[in-house]
Amino acid sequence: IAPELIERARSGDEVAQGRLYGELAPATFGLICRIVGVGAAAEDLFQETLMTVFERLNAFRGEAPLGAWVRQIAVSRCLMYLRSPWRRARLDLDAQQHEALVELHDSGGSCSDQLDMERALASLSPTARAVVWLFEVEGYSHQEIARAFGRTTSFSKSQLARAHRRLRDWFEPNEEHQPCTPV
């Protein structure tokens, strides 16, 4: 993203802000969906994230790319959501959605359905999905994930190991497995 565009957006230029939004929105929303799942919560977190970005744009120092700064804000918002007591109160509804996805998979959908990574990730608990995404895609270390969740390093490692086991079962239900990555 061009520094001139960022400066124009900082100064209140609505056209520049719109272009900045257009550049940031797809990747940011995709990241949020992969961490917390698709749905109203992801949409709310996306909106909160971009509102925060535009509110704090003057604080962006340019020491890293703007996209990395926005990702950091999005991940922080997602982790706050996952730790929220309000979210825990809604886990029963999420569990029902999770069971419906598992039933869909177990009903023997088409081969392409069984190889759909989005559905496989959706079959994980929100915490496990966040740990997998942060470790495997965003490149966070186990120590960074543990700090973000306010837990121990072993929490991150065990969440990742269990998630890998579930994902292997999703893709290869009846085969012997080796660990995906060293833990």
mmCIF file of C-alpha atoms in Angstrom:
data_model
loop_
_atom_site.group_PDB
_atom_site.id
_atom_site.type_symbol
_atom_site.label_atom_id
_atom_site.label_comp_id
_atom_site.label_asym_id
_atom_site.label_seq_id
_atom_site.Cartn_x
_atom_site.Cartn_y
_atom_site.Cartn_z
ATOM 1 C CA ILE A 1 0.000 0.000 0.000
ATOM 2 C CA ALA A 2 1.452 3.305 -1.088
ATOM 3 C CA PRO A 3 2.554 5.667 1.708
ATOM 4 C CA GLU A 4 0.805 8.537 -0.108
ATOM 5 C CA LEU A 5 -2.503 6.669 0.125
ATOM 6 C CA ILE A 6 -2.014 6.160 3.857
ATOM 7 C CA GLU A 7 -1.200 9.845 4.354
ATOM 8 C CA ARG A 8 -4.263 10.936 2.382
ATOM 9 C CA ALA A 9 -6.440 8.569 4.420
ATOM 10 C CA ARG A 10 -4.945 9.966 7.646
ATOM 11 C CA SER A 11 -5.852 13.481 6.572
ATOM 12 C CA GLY A 12 -9.505 12.499 6.143
ATOM 13 C CA ASP A 13 -9.643 12.012 2.367
ATOM 14 C CA GLU A 14 -12.712 9.774 1.999
ATOM 15 C CA VAL A 15 -11.675 8.475 -1.425
ATOM 16 C CA ALA A 16 -8.307 7.402 -0.013
ATOM 17 C CA GLN A 17 -10.022 5.817 2.990
ATOM 18 C CA GLY A 18 -12.310 3.901 0.641
ATOM 19 C CA ARG A 19 -9.357 2.654 -1.397
ATOM 20 C CA LEU A 20 -7.525 1.687 1.782
ATOM 21 C CA TYR A 21 -10.600 -0.195 2.973
ATOM 22 C CA GLY A 22 -10.797 -1.983 -0.386
ATOM 23 C CA GLU A 23 -7.156 -3.041 -0.111
ATOM 24 C CA LEU A 24 -7.388 -4.227 3.506
ATOM 25 C CA ALA A 25 -10.869 -5.751 3.693
ATOM 26 C CA PRO A 26 -10.503 -9.102 1.861
ATOM 27 C CA ALA A 27 -7.406 -10.325 3.699
ATOM 28 C CA THR A 28 -8.596 -9.003 7.055
ATOM 29 C CA PHE A 29 -12.028 -10.605 6.799
ATOM 30 C CA GLY A 30 -10.495 -13.885 5.625
ATOM 31 C CA LEU A 31 -8.124 -13.933 8.589
ATOM 32 C CA ILE A 32 -10.925 -13.249 11.055
ATOM 33 C CA CYS A 33 -13.149 -15.955 9.532
ATOM 34 C CA ARG A 34 -10.367 -18.498 9.763
ATOM 35 C CA ILE A 35 -9.719 -17.716 13.408
ATOM 36 C CA VAL A 36 -13.267 -17.417 14.778
ATOM 37 C CA GLY A 37 -15.310 -19.070 12.037
ATOM 38 C CA VAL A 38 -17.811 -17.680 9.596
ATOM 39 C CA GLY A 39 -20.863 -15.882 10.894
ATOM 40 C CA ALA A 40 -22.119 -12.826 12.669
ATOM 41 C CA ALA A 41 -19.235 -12.825 15.148
ATOM 42 C CA ALA A 42 -16.704 -12.682 12.303
ATOM 43 C CA GLU A 43 -18.605 -9.848 10.654
ATOM 44 C CA ASP A 44 -18.741 -7.910 13.936
ATOM 45 C CA LEU A 45 -15.042 -8.463 14.594
ATOM 46 C CA PHE A 46 -14.215 -7.386 11.050
ATOM 47 C CA GLN A 47 -16.164 -4.165 11.484
ATOM 48 C CA GLU A 48 -14.571 -3.504 14.891
ATOM 49 C CA THR A 49 -11.116 -4.204 13.489
ATOM 50 C CA LEU A 50 -11.414 -1.793 10.582
ATOM 51 C CA MET A 51 -12.995 0.861 12.793
ATOM 52 C CA THR A 52 -9.986 0.516 15.101
ATOM 53 C CA VAL A 53 -7.619 0.716 12.150
ATOM 54 C CA PHE A 54 -9.132 3.980 10.923
ATOM 55 C CA GLU A 55 -9.360 5.414 14.452
ATOM 56 C CA ARG A 56 -5.689 4.609 15.102
ATOM 57 C CA LEU A 57 -4.324 5.293 11.622
ATOM 58 C CA ASN A 58 -2.498 8.373 12.909
ATOM 59 C CA ALA A 59 -0.676 6.116 15.402
ATOM 60 C CA PHE A 60 0.660 3.861 12.600
ATOM 61 C CA ARG A 61 4.413 4.528 12.557
ATOM 62 C CA GLY A 62 5.232 2.670 9.340
ATOM 63 C CA GLU A 63 7.892 0.484 10.983
ATOM 64 C CA ALA A 64 6.235 -2.549 9.378
ATOM 65 C CA PRO A 65 3.869 -2.863 6.421
ATOM 66 C CA LEU A 66 0.363 -1.576 7.069
ATOM 67 C CA GLY A 67 -1.050 -5.056 6.402
ATOM 68 C CA ALA A 68 1.023 -6.536 9.230
ATOM 69 C CA TRP A 69 -0.180 -3.810 11.596
ATOM 70 C CA VAL A 70 -3.800 -4.480 10.611
ATOM 71 C CA ARG A 71 -3.299 -8.265 11.032
ATOM 72 C CA GLN A 72 -2.002 -7.653 14.537
ATOM 73 C CA ILE A 73 -5.126 -5.646 15.404
ATOM 74 C CA ALA A 74 -7.387 -8.324 13.875
ATOM 75 C CA VAL A 75 -5.676 -11.183 15.717
ATOM 76 C CA SER A 76 -5.861 -9.257 18.980
ATOM 77 C CA ARG A 77 -9.603 -8.634 18.500
ATOM 78 C CA CYS A 78 -10.183 -12.317 17.664
ATOM 79 C CA LEU A 79 -8.316 -13.525 20.730
ATOM 80 C CA MET A 80 -10.198 -11.109 22.983
ATOM 81 C CA TYR A 81 -13.416 -12.492 21.525
ATOM 82 C CA LEU A 82 -12.340 -16.106 22.063
ATOM 83 C CA ARG A 83 -11.504 -15.368 25.717
ATOM 84 C CA SER A 84 -14.750 -13.471 26.306
ATOM 85 C CA PRO A 85 -17.161 -14.828 28.944
ATOM 86 C CA TRP A 86 -20.053 -13.792 26.669
ATOM 87 C CA ARG A 87 -18.742 -16.058 23.952
ATOM 88 C CA ARG A 88 -18.477 -18.958 26.365
ATOM 89 C CA ALA A 89 -22.137 -18.478 27.226
ATOM 90 C CA ARG A 90 -22.993 -19.029 23.558
ATOM 91 C CA LEU A 91 -20.888 -22.187 23.155
ATOM 92 C CA ASP A 92 -23.950 -24.418 23.289
ATOM 93 C CA LEU A 93 -25.278 -22.878 20.075
ATOM 94 C CA ASP A 94 -21.856 -23.229 18.464
ATOM 95 C CA ALA A 95 -21.718 -26.873 19.548
ATOM 96 C CA GLN A 96 -24.997 -27.522 17.733
ATOM 97 C CA GLN A 97 -23.591 -25.967 14.539
ATOM 98 C CA HIS A 98 -20.426 -28.027 14.970
ATOM 99 C CA GLU A 99 -22.431 -31.249 15.281
ATOM 100 C CA ALA A 100 -24.341 -30.387 12.106
ATOM 101 C CA LEU A 101 -21.051 -29.977 10.207
ATOM 102 C CA VAL A 102 -19.722 -33.279 11.537
ATOM 103 C CA GLU A 103 -22.957 -35.025 10.520
ATOM 104 C CA LEU A 104 -22.648 -33.516 7.032
ATOM 105 C CA HIS A 105 -19.110 -34.874 6.743
ATOM 106 C CA ASP A 106 -20.018 -38.278 8.164
ATOM 107 C CA SER A 107 -22.950 -38.609 5.779
ATOM 108 C CA GLY A 108 -20.410 -39.200 3.011
ATOM 109 C CA GLY A 109 -20.622 -36.059 0.916
ATOM 110 C CA SER A 110 -18.739 -35.880 -2.349
ATOM 111 C CA CYS A 111 -14.967 -36.286 -2.484
ATOM 112 C CA SER A 112 -14.520 -32.566 -3.071
ATOM 113 C CA ASP A 113 -16.600 -31.844 0.037
ATOM 114 C CA GLN A 114 -14.373 -34.090 2.133
ATOM 115 C CA LEU A 115 -11.260 -32.280 0.934
ATOM 116 C CA ASP A 116 -12.620 -28.853 1.736
ATOM 117 C CA MET A 117 -10.191 -27.240 4.180
ATOM 118 C CA GLU A 118 -12.713 -24.640 5.276
ATOM 119 C CA ARG A 119 -15.094 -27.321 6.494
ATOM 120 C CA ALA A 120 -12.263 -29.209 8.141
ATOM 121 C CA LEU A 121 -11.215 -26.089 10.030
ATOM 122 C CA ALA A 122 -14.843 -25.405 10.920
ATOM 123 C CA SER A 123 -15.003 -28.825 12.551
ATOM 124 C CA LEU A 124 -12.453 -27.674 15.131
ATOM 125 C CA SER A 125 -13.346 -25.784 18.287
ATOM 126 C CA PRO A 126 -12.829 -22.026 17.961
ATOM 127 C CA THR A 127 -9.768 -22.179 20.226
ATOM 128 C CA ALA A 128 -8.172 -25.043 18.300
ATOM 129 C CA ARG A 129 -8.933 -23.329 14.973
ATOM 130 C CA ALA A 130 -7.285 -20.121 16.228
ATOM 131 C CA VAL A 131 -4.181 -21.973 17.433
ATOM 132 C CA VAL A 132 -3.839 -23.854 14.128
ATOM 133 C CA TRP A 133 -4.259 -20.688 12.094
ATOM 134 C CA LEU A 134 -1.892 -18.604 14.215
ATOM 135 C CA PHE A 135 0.805 -21.301 14.255
ATOM 136 C CA GLU A 136 0.548 -22.759 10.743
ATOM 137 C CA VAL A 137 -0.405 -19.711 8.697
ATOM 138 C CA GLU A 138 0.481 -16.568 10.629
ATOM 139 C CA GLY A 139 3.755 -18.061 11.899
ATOM 140 C CA TYR A 140 3.241 -17.367 15.591
ATOM 141 C CA SER A 141 5.431 -19.384 17.968
ATOM 142 C CA HIS A 142 3.927 -21.516 20.723
ATOM 143 C CA GLN A 143 5.181 -18.946 23.231
ATOM 144 C CA GLU A 144 3.432 -16.102 21.387
ATOM 145 C CA ILE A 145 0.179 -18.059 21.158
ATOM 146 C CA ALA A 146 0.367 -18.964 24.847
ATOM 147 C CA ARG A 147 0.931 -15.306 25.773
ATOM 148 C CA ALA A 148 -1.986 -14.193 23.592
ATOM 149 C CA PHE A 149 -4.326 -16.653 25.308
ATOM 150 C CA GLY A 150 -2.879 -16.016 28.753
ATOM 151 C CA ARG A 151 -1.927 -19.688 29.028
ATOM 152 C CA THR A 152 1.184 -21.880 29.059
ATOM 153 C CA THR A 153 3.255 -23.011 26.103
ATOM 154 C CA SER A 154 2.043 -26.565 26.668
ATOM 155 C CA PHE A 155 -1.526 -25.306 26.139
ATOM 156 C CA SER A 156 -0.594 -24.158 22.638
ATOM 157 C CA LYS A 157 1.276 -27.357 21.834
ATOM 158 C CA SER A 158 -1.509 -29.627 23.047
ATOM 159 C CA GLN A 159 -4.201 -27.628 21.228
ATOM 160 C CA LEU A 160 -2.174 -27.867 18.014
ATOM 161 C CA ALA A 161 -1.527 -31.606 18.418
ATOM 162 C CA ARG A 162 -5.222 -32.342 19.056
ATOM 163 C CA ALA A 163 -6.265 -30.150 16.137
ATOM 164 C CA HIS A 164 -3.801 -31.910 13.816
ATOM 165 C CA ARG A 165 -5.217 -35.255 14.929
ATOM 166 C CA ARG A 166 -8.774 -34.086 14.166
ATOM 167 C CA LEU A 167 -7.752 -32.698 10.796
ATOM 168 C CA ARG A 168 -5.984 -35.947 9.884
ATOM 169 C CA ASP A 169 -9.120 -37.868 10.891
ATOM 170 C CA TRP A 170 -11.184 -35.512 8.734
ATOM 171 C CA PHE A 171 -9.092 -36.105 5.622
ATOM 172 C CA GLU A 172 -7.962 -39.695 6.190
ATOM 173 C CA PRO A 173 -10.448 -41.290 8.584
ATOM 174 C CA ASN A 174 -9.036 -44.858 8.604
ATOM 175 C CA GLU A 175 -5.254 -44.543 8.290
ATOM 176 C CA GLU A 176 -2.310 -44.604 10.716
ATOM 177 C CA HIS A 177 -0.845 -41.144 11.210
ATOM 178 C CA GLN A 178 2.411 -39.413 12.036
ATOM 179 C CA PRO A 179 2.559 -35.911 13.590
ATOM 180 C CA CYS A 180 2.098 -33.068 11.058
ATOM 181 C CA THR A 181 4.753 -30.899 12.661
ATOM 182 C CA PRO A 182 7.095 -31.466 15.556
ATOM 183 C CA VAL A 183 5.621 -30.253 18.813
#
